[in-house]
mmCIF file of C-alpha atoms in Angstrom:
data_model
loop_
_atom_site.group_PDB
_atom_site.id
_atom_site.type_symbol
_atom_site.label_atom_id
_atom_site.label_comp_id
_atom_site.label_asym_id
_atom_site.label_seq_id
_atom_site.Cartn_x
_atom_site.Cartn_y
_atom_site.Cartn_z
ATOM 1 C CA MET A 6 10.618 -20.703 -61.330
ATOM 2 C CA ASP A 7 10.353 -18.139 -58.467
ATOM 3 C CA TYR A 8 11.108 -14.540 -59.175
ATOM 4 C CA PHE A 9 13.027 -12.414 -56.737
ATOM 5 C CA GLY A 10 13.918 -8.809 -56.461
ATOM 6 C CA PHE A 11 17.579 -7.966 -56.602
ATOM 7 C CA THR A 12 19.503 -5.248 -54.831
ATOM 8 C CA GLU A 13 23.182 -4.693 -55.691
ATOM 9 C CA THR A 14 25.720 -2.894 -53.642
ATOM 10 C CA GLN A 15 27.839 -0.242 -55.364
ATOM 11 C CA ARG A 16 30.826 -2.457 -54.737
ATOM 12 C CA PHE A 17 29.177 -5.337 -56.491
ATOM 13 C CA VAL A 18 28.128 -3.258 -59.502
ATOM 14 C CA LYS A 19 31.557 -1.768 -59.996
ATOM 15 C CA ARG A 20 33.453 -5.015 -59.639
ATOM 16 C CA ALA A 21 30.990 -7.179 -61.599
ATOM 17 C CA GLU A 22 31.127 -4.859 -64.557
ATOM 18 C CA ASN A 23 34.896 -5.079 -64.685
ATOM 19 C CA LEU A 24 35.061 -8.819 -63.928
ATOM 20 C CA LEU A 25 32.222 -10.305 -65.925
ATOM 21 C CA GLY A 26 30.091 -7.657 -67.747
ATOM 22 C CA ALA A 27 26.383 -6.882 -67.546
ATOM 23 C CA ASP A 28 25.281 -9.855 -69.607
ATOM 24 C CA VAL A 29 26.850 -12.323 -67.163
ATOM 25 C CA VAL A 30 25.369 -10.463 -64.191
ATOM 26 C CA SER A 31 21.915 -11.050 -65.769
ATOM 27 C CA GLU A 32 22.790 -14.768 -66.102
ATOM 28 C CA ILE A 33 23.751 -14.863 -62.435
ATOM 29 C CA GLN A 34 20.435 -13.318 -61.451
ATOM 30 C CA LEU A 35 18.469 -15.820 -63.564
ATOM 31 C CA TYR A 36 20.462 -18.665 -61.978
ATOM 32 C CA LEU A 37 19.738 -17.317 -58.447
ATOM 33 C CA CYS A 38 16.052 -17.065 -59.279
ATOM 34 C CA LYS A 39 16.072 -20.853 -59.858
ATOM 35 C CA TYR A 40 18.533 -21.754 -57.107
ATOM 36 C CA PRO A 41 18.597 -18.952 -54.523
ATOM 37 C CA ASP A 42 20.112 -21.211 -51.790
ATOM 38 C CA ASP A 43 22.773 -22.797 -53.972
ATOM 39 C CA GLY A 44 25.695 -20.840 -52.658
ATOM 40 C CA ALA A 45 27.515 -22.226 -49.626
ATOM 41 C CA VAL A 46 26.740 -20.397 -46.407
ATOM 42 C CA ILE A 47 29.866 -18.681 -45.115
ATOM 43 C CA PRO A 48 30.598 -19.818 -41.497
ATOM 44 C CA ALA A 49 29.771 -17.183 -38.852
ATOM 45 C CA SER A 50 28.117 -14.934 -41.464
ATOM 46 C CA SER A 51 24.469 -15.029 -40.395
ATOM 47 C CA GLY A 52 23.448 -16.533 -43.686
ATOM 48 C CA ILE A 53 25.683 -14.788 -46.273
ATOM 49 C CA ARG A 54 26.430 -17.149 -49.137
ATOM 50 C CA LYS A 55 29.328 -17.598 -51.620
ATOM 51 C CA LEU A 56 28.512 -18.896 -55.059
ATOM 52 C CA ARG A 57 31.204 -20.186 -57.426
ATOM 53 C CA TRP A 58 30.707 -18.949 -60.971
ATOM 54 C CA SER A 59 32.757 -19.976 -64.044
ATOM 55 C CA ALA A 60 34.257 -17.114 -65.913
ATOM 56 C CA SER A 61 34.648 -17.384 -69.701
ATOM 57 C CA GLY A 62 35.654 -20.983 -70.065
ATOM 58 C CA ARG A 63 37.960 -21.203 -67.029
ATOM 59 C CA GLY A 64 35.649 -23.405 -65.000
ATOM 60 C CA LYS A 65 34.278 -22.818 -61.522
ATOM 61 C CA ARG A 66 37.700 -23.080 -59.843
ATOM 62 C CA GLY A 67 39.138 -20.335 -62.044
ATOM 63 C CA GLY A 68 36.130 -18.112 -62.114
ATOM 64 C CA ALA A 69 34.452 -15.625 -59.862
ATOM 65 C CA ARG A 70 32.936 -15.808 -56.410
ATOM 66 C CA ILE A 71 29.596 -14.087 -55.833
ATOM 67 C CA ILE A 72 28.820 -13.072 -52.321
ATOM 68 C CA TYR A 73 25.115 -12.613 -51.680
ATOM 69 C CA TYR A 74 22.274 -12.778 -49.094
ATOM 70 C CA PHE A 75 18.971 -14.510 -49.804
ATOM 71 C CA ALA A 76 16.069 -13.067 -47.788
ATOM 72 C CA ASP A 77 13.432 -15.727 -48.466
ATOM 73 C CA ILE A 78 10.768 -14.092 -46.312
ATOM 74 C CA ALA A 79 11.007 -10.918 -48.474
ATOM 75 C CA GLY A 80 11.623 -12.583 -51.863
ATOM 76 C CA ARG A 81 14.799 -10.537 -52.241
ATOM 77 C CA ILE A 82 18.433 -11.182 -52.959
ATOM 78 C CA LEU A 83 21.218 -8.752 -52.042
ATOM 79 C CA LEU A 84 24.284 -9.078 -54.214
ATOM 80 C CA LEU A 85 27.066 -7.893 -51.916
ATOM 81 C CA ASP A 86 30.446 -8.561 -53.584
ATOM 82 C CA ILE A 87 32.177 -10.348 -56.406
ATOM 83 C CA TYR A 88 35.802 -11.260 -56.837
ATOM 84 C CA ALA A 89 38.002 -13.486 -58.986
ATOM 85 C CA LYS A 90 39.060 -16.776 -57.437
ATOM 86 C CA ASN A 91 42.703 -15.925 -57.957
ATOM 87 C CA GLU A 92 42.157 -12.644 -56.050
ATOM 88 C CA LYS A 93 41.349 -14.315 -52.775
ATOM 89 C CA GLU A 94 40.060 -17.651 -51.454
ATOM 90 C CA ASN A 95 37.961 -16.407 -48.541
ATOM 91 C CA LEU A 96 36.782 -13.138 -47.105
ATOM 92 C CA ALA A 97 38.824 -11.478 -44.366
ATOM 93 C CA ALA A 98 37.114 -11.104 -40.937
ATOM 94 C CA LYS A 99 36.900 -7.324 -41.501
ATOM 95 C CA ASP A 100 35.192 -7.766 -44.914
ATOM 96 C CA LEU A 101 32.745 -10.240 -43.417
ATOM 97 C CA ARG A 102 31.799 -7.843 -40.598
ATOM 98 C CA GLU A 103 31.172 -5.070 -43.136
ATOM 99 C CA LEU A 104 28.984 -7.342 -45.212
ATOM 100 C CA LYS A 105 27.054 -8.445 -42.219
ATOM 101 C CA ASN A 106 26.427 -4.797 -41.287
ATOM 102 C CA ALA A 107 25.266 -4.106 -44.873
ATOM 103 C CA VAL A 108 22.823 -7.083 -44.638
ATOM 104 C CA ASP A 109 21.484 -5.920 -41.298
ATOM 105 C CA PHE A 110 20.872 -2.387 -42.653
ATOM 106 C CA TRP A 111 19.281 -3.782 -45.843
ATOM 107 C CA LEU A 112 16.984 -6.046 -43.821
ATOM 108 C CA GLY A 113 15.964 -3.125 -41.646
ATOM 109 C CA GLU A 114 15.033 -1.085 -44.686
ATOM 110 C CA ILE A 115 12.906 -3.955 -46.073
ATOM 111 C CA GLU A 116 11.132 -4.348 -42.771
ATOM 112 C CA LYS A 117 10.398 -0.595 -42.677
ATOM 113 C CA SER A 118 9.076 -0.656 -46.157
ATOM 114 C CA GLY A 119 6.647 -3.502 -45.394
ATOM 115 C CA GLU A 120 8.041 -5.665 -48.220
ATOM 116 C CA ILE A 121 8.070 -8.816 -46.160
ATOM 117 C CA ARG A 122 5.723 -11.369 -47.724
#
């Protein structure tokens, strides 16, 4: 199993705690260490992915959606957002633009720090 560093946006932390709890977030991180490219790439997102996650026995269709970016070259995963399936099916264009800007900023910070492997 590969190991990756994780960065979580404030939005992700706040929403994940309310939606799933800290233990489940740890499970998600372990899963992403094994399968970092498992989430479907969101069209026109520059590589942002959406992973379906089952929430307390409701199955994947009734669970949560984890929005993340996998920076393979840096060995890092950015957890951007999480929401319940019944909250929305897809991200709005405005939300996607904001997430792309967050990824661009994050990648710039990684490049400046020299963390690229």
